[in-house]
Short mmCIF file of C-alpha atoms and ligand atoms in Angstrom, two decimals:
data_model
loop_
_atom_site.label_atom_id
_atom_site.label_comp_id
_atom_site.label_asym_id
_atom_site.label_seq_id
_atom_site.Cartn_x
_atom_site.Cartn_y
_atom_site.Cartn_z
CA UNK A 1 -18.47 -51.50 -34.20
CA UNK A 2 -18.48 -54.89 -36.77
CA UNK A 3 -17.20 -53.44 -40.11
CA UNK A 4 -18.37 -56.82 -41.31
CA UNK A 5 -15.54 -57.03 -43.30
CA UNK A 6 -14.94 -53.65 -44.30
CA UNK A 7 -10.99 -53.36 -44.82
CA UNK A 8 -10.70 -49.71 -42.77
CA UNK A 9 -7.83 -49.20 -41.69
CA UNK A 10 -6.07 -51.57 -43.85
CA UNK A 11 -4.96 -49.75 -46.16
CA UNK A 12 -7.30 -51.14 -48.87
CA UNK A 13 -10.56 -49.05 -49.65
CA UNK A 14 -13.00 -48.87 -47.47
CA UNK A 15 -15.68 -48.93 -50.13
CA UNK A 16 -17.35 -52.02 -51.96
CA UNK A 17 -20.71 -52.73 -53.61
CA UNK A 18 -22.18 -51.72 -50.51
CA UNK A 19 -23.23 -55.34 -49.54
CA UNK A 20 -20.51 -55.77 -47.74
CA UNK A 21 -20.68 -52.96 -45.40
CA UNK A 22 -22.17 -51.83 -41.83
CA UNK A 23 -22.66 -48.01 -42.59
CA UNK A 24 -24.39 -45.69 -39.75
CA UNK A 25 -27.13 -43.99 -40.43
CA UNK A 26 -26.69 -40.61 -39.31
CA UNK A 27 -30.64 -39.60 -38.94
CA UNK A 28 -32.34 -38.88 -35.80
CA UNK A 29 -31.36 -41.60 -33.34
CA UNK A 30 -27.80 -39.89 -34.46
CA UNK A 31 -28.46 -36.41 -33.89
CA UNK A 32 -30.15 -36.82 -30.57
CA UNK A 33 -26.30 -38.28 -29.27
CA UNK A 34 -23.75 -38.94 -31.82
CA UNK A 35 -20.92 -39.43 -29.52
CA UNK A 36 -20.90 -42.52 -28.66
CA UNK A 37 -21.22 -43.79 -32.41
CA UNK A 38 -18.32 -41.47 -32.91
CA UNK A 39 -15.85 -43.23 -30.13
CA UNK A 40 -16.96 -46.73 -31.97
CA UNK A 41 -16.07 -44.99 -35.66
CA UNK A 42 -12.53 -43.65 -34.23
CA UNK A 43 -11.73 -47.21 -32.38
CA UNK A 44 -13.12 -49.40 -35.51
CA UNK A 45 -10.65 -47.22 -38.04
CA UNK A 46 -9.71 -44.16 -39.80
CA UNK A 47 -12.44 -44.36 -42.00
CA UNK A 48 -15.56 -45.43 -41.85
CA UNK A 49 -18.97 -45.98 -44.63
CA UNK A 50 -22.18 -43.92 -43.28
CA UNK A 51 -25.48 -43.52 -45.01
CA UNK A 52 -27.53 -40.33 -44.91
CA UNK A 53 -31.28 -39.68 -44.22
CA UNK A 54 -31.84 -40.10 -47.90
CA UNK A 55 -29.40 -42.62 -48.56
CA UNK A 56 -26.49 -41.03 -49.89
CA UNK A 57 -23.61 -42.68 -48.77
CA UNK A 58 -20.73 -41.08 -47.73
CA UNK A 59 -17.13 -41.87 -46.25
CA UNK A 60 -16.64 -39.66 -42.96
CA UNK A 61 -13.22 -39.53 -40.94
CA UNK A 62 -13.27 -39.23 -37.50
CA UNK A 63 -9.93 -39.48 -36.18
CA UNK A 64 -8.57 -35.27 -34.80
CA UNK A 65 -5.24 -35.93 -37.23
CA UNK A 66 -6.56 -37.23 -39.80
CA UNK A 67 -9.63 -34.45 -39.96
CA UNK A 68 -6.63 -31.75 -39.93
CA UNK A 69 -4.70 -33.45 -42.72
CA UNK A 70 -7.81 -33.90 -45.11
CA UNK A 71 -8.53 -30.04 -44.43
CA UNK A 72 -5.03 -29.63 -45.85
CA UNK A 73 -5.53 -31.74 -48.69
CA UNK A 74 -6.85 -29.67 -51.97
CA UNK A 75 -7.55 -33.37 -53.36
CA UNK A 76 -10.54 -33.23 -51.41
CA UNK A 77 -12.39 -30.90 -53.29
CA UNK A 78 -15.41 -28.25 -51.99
CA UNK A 79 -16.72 -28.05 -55.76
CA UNK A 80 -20.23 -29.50 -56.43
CA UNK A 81 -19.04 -30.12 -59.93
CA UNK A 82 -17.06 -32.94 -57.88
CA UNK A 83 -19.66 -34.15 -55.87
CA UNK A 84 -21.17 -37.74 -56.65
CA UNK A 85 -24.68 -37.89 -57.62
CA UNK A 86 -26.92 -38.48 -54.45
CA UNK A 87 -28.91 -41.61 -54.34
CA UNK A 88 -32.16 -39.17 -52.83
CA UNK A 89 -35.50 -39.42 -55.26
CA UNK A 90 -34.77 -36.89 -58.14
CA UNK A 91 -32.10 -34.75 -56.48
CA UNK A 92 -28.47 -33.24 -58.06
CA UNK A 93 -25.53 -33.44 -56.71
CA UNK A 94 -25.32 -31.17 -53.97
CA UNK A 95 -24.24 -30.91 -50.14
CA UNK A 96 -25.90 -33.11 -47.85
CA UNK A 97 -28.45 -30.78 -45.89
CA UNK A 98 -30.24 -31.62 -42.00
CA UNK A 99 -29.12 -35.40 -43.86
CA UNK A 100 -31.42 -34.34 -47.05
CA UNK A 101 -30.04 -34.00 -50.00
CA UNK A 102 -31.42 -30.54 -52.01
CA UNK A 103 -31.32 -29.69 -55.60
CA UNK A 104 -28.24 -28.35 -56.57
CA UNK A 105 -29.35 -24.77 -58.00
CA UNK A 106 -27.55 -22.07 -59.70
CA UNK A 107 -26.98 -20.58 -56.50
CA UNK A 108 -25.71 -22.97 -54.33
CA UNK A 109 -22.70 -23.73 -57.01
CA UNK A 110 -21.67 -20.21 -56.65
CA UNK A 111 -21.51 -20.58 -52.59
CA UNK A 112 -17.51 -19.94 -51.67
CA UNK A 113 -18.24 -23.00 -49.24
CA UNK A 114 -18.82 -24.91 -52.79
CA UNK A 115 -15.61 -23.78 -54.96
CA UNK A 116 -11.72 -24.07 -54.55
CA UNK A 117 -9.03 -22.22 -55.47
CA UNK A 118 -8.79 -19.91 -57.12
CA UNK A 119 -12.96 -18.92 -57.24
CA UNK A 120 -12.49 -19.93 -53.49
CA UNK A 121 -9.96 -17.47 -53.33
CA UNK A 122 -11.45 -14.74 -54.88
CA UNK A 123 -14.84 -14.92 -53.19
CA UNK A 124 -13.59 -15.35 -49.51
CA UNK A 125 -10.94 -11.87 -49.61
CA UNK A 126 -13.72 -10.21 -50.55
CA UNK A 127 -15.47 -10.55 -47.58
CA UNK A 128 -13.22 -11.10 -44.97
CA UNK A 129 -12.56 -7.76 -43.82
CA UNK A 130 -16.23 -7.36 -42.69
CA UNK A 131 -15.52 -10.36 -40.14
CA UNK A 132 -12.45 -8.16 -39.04
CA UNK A 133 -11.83 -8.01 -35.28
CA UNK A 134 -12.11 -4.53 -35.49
CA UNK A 135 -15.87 -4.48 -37.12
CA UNK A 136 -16.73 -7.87 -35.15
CA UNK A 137 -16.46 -5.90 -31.61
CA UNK A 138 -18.28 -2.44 -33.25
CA UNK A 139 -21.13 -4.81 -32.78
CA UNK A 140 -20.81 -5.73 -30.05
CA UNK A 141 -22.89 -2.81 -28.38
CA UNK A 142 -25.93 -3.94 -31.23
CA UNK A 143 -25.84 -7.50 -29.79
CA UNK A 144 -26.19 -6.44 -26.33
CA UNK A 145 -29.32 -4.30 -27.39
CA UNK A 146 -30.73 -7.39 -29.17
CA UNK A 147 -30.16 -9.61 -26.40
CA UNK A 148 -31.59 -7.28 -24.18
CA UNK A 149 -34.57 -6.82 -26.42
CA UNK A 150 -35.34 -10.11 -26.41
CA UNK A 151 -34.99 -10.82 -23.24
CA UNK A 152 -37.16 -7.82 -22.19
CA UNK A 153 -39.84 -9.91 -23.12
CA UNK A 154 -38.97 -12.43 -20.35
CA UNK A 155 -39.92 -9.77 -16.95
CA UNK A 156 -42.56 -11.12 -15.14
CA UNK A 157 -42.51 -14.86 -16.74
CA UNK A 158 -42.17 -17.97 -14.61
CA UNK A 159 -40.93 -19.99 -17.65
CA UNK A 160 -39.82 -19.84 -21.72
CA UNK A 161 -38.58 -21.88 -24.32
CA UNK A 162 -35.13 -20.96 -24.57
CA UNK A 163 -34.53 -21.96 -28.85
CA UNK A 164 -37.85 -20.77 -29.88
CA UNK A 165 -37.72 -17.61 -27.80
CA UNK A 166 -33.98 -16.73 -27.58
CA UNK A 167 -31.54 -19.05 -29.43
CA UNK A 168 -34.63 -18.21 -32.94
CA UNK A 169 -34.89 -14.68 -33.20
CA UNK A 170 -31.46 -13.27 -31.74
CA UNK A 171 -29.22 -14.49 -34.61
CA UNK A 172 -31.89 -13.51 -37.49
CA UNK A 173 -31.42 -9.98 -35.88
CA UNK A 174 -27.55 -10.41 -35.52
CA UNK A 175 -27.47 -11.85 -38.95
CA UNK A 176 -29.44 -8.82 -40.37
CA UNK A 177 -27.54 -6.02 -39.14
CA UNK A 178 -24.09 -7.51 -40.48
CA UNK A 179 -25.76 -8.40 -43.85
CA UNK A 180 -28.37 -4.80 -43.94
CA UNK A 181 -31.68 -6.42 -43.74
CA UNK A 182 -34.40 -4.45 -42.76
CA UNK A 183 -36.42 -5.60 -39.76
CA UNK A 184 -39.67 -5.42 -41.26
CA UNK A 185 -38.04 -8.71 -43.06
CA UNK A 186 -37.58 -10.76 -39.94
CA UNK A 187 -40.33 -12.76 -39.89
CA UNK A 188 -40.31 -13.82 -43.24
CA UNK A 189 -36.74 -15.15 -42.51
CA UNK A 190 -37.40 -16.85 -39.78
CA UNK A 191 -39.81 -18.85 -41.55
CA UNK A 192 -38.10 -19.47 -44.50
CA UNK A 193 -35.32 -20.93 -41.98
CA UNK A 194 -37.91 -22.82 -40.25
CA UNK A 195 -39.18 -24.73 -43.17
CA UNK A 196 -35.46 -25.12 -44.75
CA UNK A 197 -34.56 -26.66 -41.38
CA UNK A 198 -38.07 -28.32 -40.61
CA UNK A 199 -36.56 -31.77 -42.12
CA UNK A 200 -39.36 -33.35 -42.89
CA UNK A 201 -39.06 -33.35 -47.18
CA UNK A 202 -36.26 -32.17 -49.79
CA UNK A 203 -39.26 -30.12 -50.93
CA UNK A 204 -40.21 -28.28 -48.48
CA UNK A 205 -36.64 -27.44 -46.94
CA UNK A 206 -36.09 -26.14 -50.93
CA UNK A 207 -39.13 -23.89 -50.71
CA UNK A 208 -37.35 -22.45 -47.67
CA UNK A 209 -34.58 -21.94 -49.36
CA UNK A 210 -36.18 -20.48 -52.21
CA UNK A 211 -38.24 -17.66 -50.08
CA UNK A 212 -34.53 -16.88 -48.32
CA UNK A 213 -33.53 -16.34 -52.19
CA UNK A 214 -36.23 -14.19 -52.74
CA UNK A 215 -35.74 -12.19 -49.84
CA UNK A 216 -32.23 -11.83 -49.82
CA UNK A 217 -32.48 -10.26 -53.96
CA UNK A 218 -35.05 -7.98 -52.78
CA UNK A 219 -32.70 -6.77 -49.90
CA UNK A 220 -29.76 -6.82 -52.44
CA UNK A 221 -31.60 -4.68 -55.16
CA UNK A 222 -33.12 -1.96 -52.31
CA UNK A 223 -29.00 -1.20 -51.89
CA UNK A 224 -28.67 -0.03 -55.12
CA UNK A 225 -30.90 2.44 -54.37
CA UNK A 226 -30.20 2.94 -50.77
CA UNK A 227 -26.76 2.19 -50.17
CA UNK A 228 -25.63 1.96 -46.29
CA UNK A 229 -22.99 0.63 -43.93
CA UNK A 230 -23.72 -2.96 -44.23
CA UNK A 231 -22.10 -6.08 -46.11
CA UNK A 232 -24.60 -6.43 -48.59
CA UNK A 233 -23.86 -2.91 -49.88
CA UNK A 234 -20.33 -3.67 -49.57
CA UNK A 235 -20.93 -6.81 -51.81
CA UNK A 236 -22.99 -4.76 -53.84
CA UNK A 237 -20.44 -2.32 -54.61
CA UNK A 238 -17.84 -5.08 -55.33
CA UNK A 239 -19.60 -6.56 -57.77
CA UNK A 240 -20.51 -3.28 -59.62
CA UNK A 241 -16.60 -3.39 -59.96
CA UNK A 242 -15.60 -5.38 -63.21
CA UNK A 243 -14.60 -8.87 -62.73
CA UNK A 244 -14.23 -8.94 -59.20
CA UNK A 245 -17.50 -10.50 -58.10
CA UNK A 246 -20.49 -11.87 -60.46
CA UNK A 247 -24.02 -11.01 -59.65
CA UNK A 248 -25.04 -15.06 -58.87
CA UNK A 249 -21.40 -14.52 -56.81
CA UNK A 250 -23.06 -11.85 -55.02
CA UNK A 251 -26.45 -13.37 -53.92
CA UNK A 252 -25.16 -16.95 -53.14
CA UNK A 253 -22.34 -14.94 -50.73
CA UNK A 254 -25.04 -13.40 -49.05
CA UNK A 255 -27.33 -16.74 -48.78
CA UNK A 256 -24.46 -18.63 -47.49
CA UNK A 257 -23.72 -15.67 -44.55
CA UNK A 258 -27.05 -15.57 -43.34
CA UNK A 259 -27.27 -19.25 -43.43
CA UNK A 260 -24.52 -20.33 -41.99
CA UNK A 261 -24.45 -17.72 -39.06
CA UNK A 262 -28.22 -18.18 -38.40
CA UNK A 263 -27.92 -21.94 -37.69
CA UNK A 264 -24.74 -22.09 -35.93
CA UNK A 265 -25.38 -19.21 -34.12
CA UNK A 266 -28.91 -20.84 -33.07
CA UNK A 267 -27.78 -24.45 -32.58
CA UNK A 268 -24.59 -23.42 -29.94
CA UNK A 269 -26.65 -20.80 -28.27
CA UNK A 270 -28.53 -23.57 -27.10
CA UNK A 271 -25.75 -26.09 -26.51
CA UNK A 272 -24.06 -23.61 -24.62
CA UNK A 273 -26.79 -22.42 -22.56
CA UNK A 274 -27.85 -26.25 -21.86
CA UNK A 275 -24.58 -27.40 -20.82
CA UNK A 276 -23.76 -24.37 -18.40
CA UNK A 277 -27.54 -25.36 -16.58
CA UNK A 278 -25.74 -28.86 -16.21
CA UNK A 279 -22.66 -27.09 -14.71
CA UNK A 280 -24.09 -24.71 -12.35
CA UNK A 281 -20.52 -24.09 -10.44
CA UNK A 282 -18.85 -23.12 -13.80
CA UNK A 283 -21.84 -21.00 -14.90
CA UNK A 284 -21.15 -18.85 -11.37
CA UNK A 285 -17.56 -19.04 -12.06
CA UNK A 286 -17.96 -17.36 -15.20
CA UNK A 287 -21.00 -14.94 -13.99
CA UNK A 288 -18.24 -13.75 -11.59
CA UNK A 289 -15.33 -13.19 -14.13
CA UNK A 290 -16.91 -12.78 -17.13
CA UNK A 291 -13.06 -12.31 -18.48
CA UNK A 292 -13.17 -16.21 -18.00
CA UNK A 293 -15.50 -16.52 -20.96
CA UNK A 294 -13.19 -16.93 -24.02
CA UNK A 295 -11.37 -19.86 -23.10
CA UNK A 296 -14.60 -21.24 -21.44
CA UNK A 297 -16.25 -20.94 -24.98
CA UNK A 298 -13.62 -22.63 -26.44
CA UNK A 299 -14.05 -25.74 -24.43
CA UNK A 300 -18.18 -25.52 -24.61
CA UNK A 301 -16.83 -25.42 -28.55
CA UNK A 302 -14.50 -28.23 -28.46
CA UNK A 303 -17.42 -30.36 -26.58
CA UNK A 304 -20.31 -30.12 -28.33
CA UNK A 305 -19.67 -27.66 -31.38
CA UNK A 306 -22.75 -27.56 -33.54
CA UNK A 307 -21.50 -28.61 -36.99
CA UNK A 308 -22.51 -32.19 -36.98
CA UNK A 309 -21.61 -34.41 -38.45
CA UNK A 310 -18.91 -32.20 -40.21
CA UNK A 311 -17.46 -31.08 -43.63
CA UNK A 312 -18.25 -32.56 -47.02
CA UNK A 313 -15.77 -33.12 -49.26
CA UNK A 314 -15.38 -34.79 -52.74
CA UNK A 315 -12.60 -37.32 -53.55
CA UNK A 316 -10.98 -36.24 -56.98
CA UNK A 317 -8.31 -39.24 -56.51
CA UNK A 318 -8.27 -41.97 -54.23
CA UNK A 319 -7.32 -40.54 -50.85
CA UNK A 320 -5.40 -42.35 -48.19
CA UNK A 321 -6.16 -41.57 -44.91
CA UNK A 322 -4.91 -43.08 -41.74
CA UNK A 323 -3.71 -45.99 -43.81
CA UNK A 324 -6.99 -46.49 -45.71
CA UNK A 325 -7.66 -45.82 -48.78
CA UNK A 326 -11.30 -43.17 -49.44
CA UNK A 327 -12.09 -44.18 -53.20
CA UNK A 328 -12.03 -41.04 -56.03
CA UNK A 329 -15.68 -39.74 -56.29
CA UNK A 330 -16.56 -40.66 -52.78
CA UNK A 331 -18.46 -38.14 -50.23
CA UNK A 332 -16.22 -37.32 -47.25
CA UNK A 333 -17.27 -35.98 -44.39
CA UNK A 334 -14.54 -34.57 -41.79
CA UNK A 335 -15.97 -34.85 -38.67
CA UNK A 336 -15.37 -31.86 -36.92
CA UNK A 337 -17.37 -33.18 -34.00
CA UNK A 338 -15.62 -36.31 -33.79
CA UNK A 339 -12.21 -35.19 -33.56
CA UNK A 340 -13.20 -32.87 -30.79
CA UNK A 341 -13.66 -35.48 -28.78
CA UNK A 342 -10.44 -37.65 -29.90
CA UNK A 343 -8.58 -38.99 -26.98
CA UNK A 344 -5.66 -38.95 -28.77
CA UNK A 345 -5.92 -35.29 -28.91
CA UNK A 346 -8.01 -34.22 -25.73
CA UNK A 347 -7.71 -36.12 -22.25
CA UNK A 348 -10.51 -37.15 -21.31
CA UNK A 349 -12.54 -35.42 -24.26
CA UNK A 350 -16.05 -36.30 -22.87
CA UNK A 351 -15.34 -33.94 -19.55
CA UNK A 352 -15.94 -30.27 -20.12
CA UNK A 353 -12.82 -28.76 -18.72
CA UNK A 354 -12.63 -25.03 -18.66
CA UNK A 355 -8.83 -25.39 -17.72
CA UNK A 356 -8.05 -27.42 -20.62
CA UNK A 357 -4.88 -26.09 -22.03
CA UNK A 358 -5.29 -27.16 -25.72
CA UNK A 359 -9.23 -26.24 -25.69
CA UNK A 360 -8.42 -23.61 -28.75
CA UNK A 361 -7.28 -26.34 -30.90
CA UNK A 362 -10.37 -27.78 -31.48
CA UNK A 363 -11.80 -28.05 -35.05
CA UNK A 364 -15.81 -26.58 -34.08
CA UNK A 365 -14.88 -24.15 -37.13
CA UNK A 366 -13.22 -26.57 -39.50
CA UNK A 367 -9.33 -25.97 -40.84
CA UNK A 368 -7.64 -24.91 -43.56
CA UNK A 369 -9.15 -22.24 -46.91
CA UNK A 370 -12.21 -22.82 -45.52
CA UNK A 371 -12.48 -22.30 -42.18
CA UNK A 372 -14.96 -20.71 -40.89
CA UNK A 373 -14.98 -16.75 -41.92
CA UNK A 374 -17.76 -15.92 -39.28
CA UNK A 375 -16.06 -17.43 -36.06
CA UNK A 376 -14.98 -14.82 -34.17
CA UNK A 377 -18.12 -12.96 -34.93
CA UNK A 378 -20.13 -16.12 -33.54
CA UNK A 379 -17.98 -16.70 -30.34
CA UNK A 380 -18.81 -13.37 -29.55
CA UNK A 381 -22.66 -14.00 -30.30
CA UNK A 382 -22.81 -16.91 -28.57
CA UNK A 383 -20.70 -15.78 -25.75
CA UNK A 384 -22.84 -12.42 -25.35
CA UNK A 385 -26.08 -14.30 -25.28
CA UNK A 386 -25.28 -16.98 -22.84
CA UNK A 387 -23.92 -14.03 -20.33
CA UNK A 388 -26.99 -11.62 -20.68
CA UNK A 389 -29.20 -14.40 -19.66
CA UNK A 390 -28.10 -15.62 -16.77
CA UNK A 391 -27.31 -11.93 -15.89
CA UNK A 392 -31.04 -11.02 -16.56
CA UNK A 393 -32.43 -14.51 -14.98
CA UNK A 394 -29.80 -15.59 -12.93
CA UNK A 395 -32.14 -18.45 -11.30
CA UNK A 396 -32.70 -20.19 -14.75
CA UNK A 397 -33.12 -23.48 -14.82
CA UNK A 398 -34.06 -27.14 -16.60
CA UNK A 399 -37.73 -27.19 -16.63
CA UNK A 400 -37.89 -30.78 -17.81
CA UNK A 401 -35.55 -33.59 -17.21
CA UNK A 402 -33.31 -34.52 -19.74
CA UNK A 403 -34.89 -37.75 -21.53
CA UNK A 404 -37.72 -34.83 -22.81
CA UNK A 405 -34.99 -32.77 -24.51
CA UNK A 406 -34.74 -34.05 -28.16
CA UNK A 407 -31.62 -32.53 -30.38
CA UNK A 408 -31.65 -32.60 -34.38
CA UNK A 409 -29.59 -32.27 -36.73
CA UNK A 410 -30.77 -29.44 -39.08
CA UNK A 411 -28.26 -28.57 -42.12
CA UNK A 412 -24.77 -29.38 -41.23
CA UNK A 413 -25.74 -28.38 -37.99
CA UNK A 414 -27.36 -29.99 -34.47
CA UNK A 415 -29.05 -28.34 -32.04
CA UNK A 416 -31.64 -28.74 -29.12
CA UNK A 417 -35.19 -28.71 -30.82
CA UNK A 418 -36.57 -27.02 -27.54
CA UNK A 419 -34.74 -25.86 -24.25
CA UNK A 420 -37.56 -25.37 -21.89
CA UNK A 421 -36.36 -23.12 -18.39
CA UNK A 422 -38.03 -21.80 -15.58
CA UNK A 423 -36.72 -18.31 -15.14
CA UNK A 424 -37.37 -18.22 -11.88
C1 HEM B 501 -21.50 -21.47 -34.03
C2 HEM B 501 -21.31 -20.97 -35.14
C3 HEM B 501 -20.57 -21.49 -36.33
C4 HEM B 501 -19.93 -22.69 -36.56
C5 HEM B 501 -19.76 -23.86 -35.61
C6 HEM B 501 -19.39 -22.64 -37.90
C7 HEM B 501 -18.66 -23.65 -38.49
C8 HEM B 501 -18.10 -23.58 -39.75
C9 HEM B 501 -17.28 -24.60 -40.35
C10 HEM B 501 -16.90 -25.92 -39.69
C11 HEM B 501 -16.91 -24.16 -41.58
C12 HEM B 501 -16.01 -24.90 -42.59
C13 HEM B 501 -16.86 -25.66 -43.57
C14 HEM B 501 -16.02 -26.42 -44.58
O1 HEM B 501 -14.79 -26.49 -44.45
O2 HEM B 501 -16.61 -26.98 -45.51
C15 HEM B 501 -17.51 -22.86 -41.77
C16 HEM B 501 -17.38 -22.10 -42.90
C17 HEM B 501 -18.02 -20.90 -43.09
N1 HEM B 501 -18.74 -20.18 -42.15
FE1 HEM B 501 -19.13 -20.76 -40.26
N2 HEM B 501 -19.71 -21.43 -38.45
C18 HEM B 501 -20.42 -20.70 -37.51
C19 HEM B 501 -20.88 -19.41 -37.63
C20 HEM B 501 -20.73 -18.62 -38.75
C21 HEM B 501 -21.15 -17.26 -38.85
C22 HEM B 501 -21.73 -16.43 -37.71
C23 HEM B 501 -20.90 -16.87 -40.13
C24 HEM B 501 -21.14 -15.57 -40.79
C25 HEM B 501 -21.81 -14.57 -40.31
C26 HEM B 501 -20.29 -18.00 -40.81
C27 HEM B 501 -19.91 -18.01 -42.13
C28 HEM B 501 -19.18 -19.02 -42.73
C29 HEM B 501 -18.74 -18.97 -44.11
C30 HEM B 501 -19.01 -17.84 -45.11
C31 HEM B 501 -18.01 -20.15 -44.33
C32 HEM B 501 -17.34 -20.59 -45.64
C33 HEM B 501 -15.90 -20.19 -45.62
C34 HEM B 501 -15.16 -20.67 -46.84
O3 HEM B 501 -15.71 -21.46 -47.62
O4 HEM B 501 -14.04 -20.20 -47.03
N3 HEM B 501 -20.20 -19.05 -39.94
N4 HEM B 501 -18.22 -22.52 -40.63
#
């Protein structure tokens, strides 16, 4: 890629007065195959400029050992107080979302995802043990009987959209089990998550956001009445203990759970799903040893993990990386995506290779304080929904050839827009 004169890589910063730059812009052309802009990115430098939809700019890194290192690196702070003011019409400072920019609220500053140490701290031990591997496969049962559910409504169909009609509704249900929502809420979710994710305006992805608000202080005040097994009573109860979790604390925690597992759970049940229908062999290999199916999720992670482009950061200092220099204030974004598929890291990233012996090292969950708290509960979504569909519709296939499929990228996260299959 021409840098036109950007000094990546030399040790100088990679910044100027943007005039003298060749940034990507990571919008749709991006999300439908990013790879290949990544490979130019890692080759060019260690750092690179990008611009988002709404014309933030941003610094992202791309390289697997340089992504680790900034995890690592508390200069590159998770605090919105940190962030640089967004170039978007009107917005605050606040993370980058489906490349919009939203208002930064009084909620979204109290998101654990949006502090460091020690509020970081604090806010992440308290929820932790619900993501235990001891609670994770109690559920396991309840995510069968979802998937099941759903796919109950498949008998007798020649054909179904696979994100609106599985990838959609199973993680809301997943989601609202762990959290305590009641099920007469679903729909309202959904489409608050639907027009959050729709894209199209900074206003109407905040009016989702808003109606998830709503929803999830409804949910949170019915526990105080009705407490229950659940982490929002669990959260609840916390925070009715002094000084260990603020009320704000308490509904931005739950916000960022459902969020984060709805989309991520949605996005790689389609990526995983898509990619075993392009690998028919491995799909029977793994429909005959289903034991096969942890280190075959890894790799499906490693290869296309949903979080896309990857992790913002803010620059308190001026941050080398690689041998270049990120100026203080900057956006960073560590490309989680990008370092999955590092040659430097992964022969021959860009084959999926279920006997890869260093799949598990792969960044799809990020590194470091914040990695991702809901991981093993999502392999085990992901990998639980992938095998009860081809187990109920074992002859599912494409129903349309690839140049129809479009991807997106919807908050830090791309996915498939539609996976159309012919069950049978
Ligand atoms: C395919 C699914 C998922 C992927 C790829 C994913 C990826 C990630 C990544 C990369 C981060 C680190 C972000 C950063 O460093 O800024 C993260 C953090 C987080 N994730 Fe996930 N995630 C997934 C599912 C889930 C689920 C199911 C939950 C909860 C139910 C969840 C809850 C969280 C939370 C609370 C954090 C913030 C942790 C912290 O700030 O300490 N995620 N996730």
């Amino acid at each position: 890629m021409a840098t036109d004169g950007v000094p990546v890589g030399t040790g100088e910063a990679p910044a100027g007065d943007g005039a003298a730059r060749c940034p990507m812009h990571l919008g749709d052309a991006f999300g439908n195959m990013p790879y290949p802009a990544y490979k130019e990115m890692q080759e060019a430098g260690p750092v690179h400029p990008v611009t988002l939809r709404d014309g933030s700019e941003a610094y992202i890194v791309t390289r697997y050992d340089d992504v680790r290192a900034c995890y690592g690196d508390l200069r590159l702070s998770s605090s919105l107080d940190d962030a640089p003011k967004p170039k978007g019409a009107g917005s605050m400072a606040a993370p980058p979302v489906g490349g919009l920019v939203l208002r930064r609220d009084e909620v979204s500053g109290h998101m654990m995802i949006n502090q460091d140490p020690p509020t970081h701290t604090r806010l992440r031990k308290l929820v932790v043990p619900s993501f235990s591997a001891r609670r994770v496969n109690a559920m396991e049962p309840h995510i069968l009987d979802i998937a099941q559910a759903v796919l109950a409504g498949f008998a007798g169909r020649d054909g179904a959209d696979l994100i609106e009609e599985y990838a959609k509704p199973l993680p809301v249900r997943v989601q609202s089990a762990l959290l305590g929502v009641s099920p007469d809420k679903h729909e309202e979710f959904t489409h608050g998550m639907d027009e959050l994710t729709g894209g199209s305006t900074v206003e109407a992805a905040q009016r989702g956001l808003d109606l998830i608000k709503r929803l999830l202080a409804e949910q949170i005040e019915d526990k105080r009445s009705h407490p229950a097994e659940d982490l929002l009573t669990t959260l609840v109860q916390v925070a009715e203990e002094e000084g260990r979790m603020e009320e704000i604390e308490l509904l931005a925690t739950a916000i960022q759970v459902m969020l984060a597992g709805y989309f991520g759970i949605q996005s790689m049940i389609g990526n995983c799903v898509y990619w075993l229908l392009k690998h028919p062999g491995k799909k029977e290999e793994l429909l005959a040893d289903p034991s096969r199916m942890p280190a075959a999720m890894d790799e499906i992670f490693r290869f296309d993990g949903p979080q896309q482009p990857g992790s913002n950061r803010y620059a308190t200092e001026d941050i080398e990386v690689g041998g270049a220099v990120i100026p203080k204030g900057s956006l960073v974004i560590l490309s989680v995506s990008a370092a999955n598929r590092d040659p430097r890291k992964f022969a021959d990233p860009d084959v999926l290779d279920f006997g890869r012996a260093n799949a598990d090292e792969h960044v799809a969950f990020g590194g470091g304080i914040h990695y991702c708290v809901g991981s093993r509960l999502a392999l085990k979504v992901v990998g639980l929904a992938t095998l009860s569909l081809f187990q109920a519709c074992p002859g599912t296939r494409l129903a349309v050839p690839d140049r129809e499929l479009t991807w997106e990228l919807r908050t830090p996260f791309r996915g498939l827009r539609s996976l159309p299959v012919l069950l049978r």
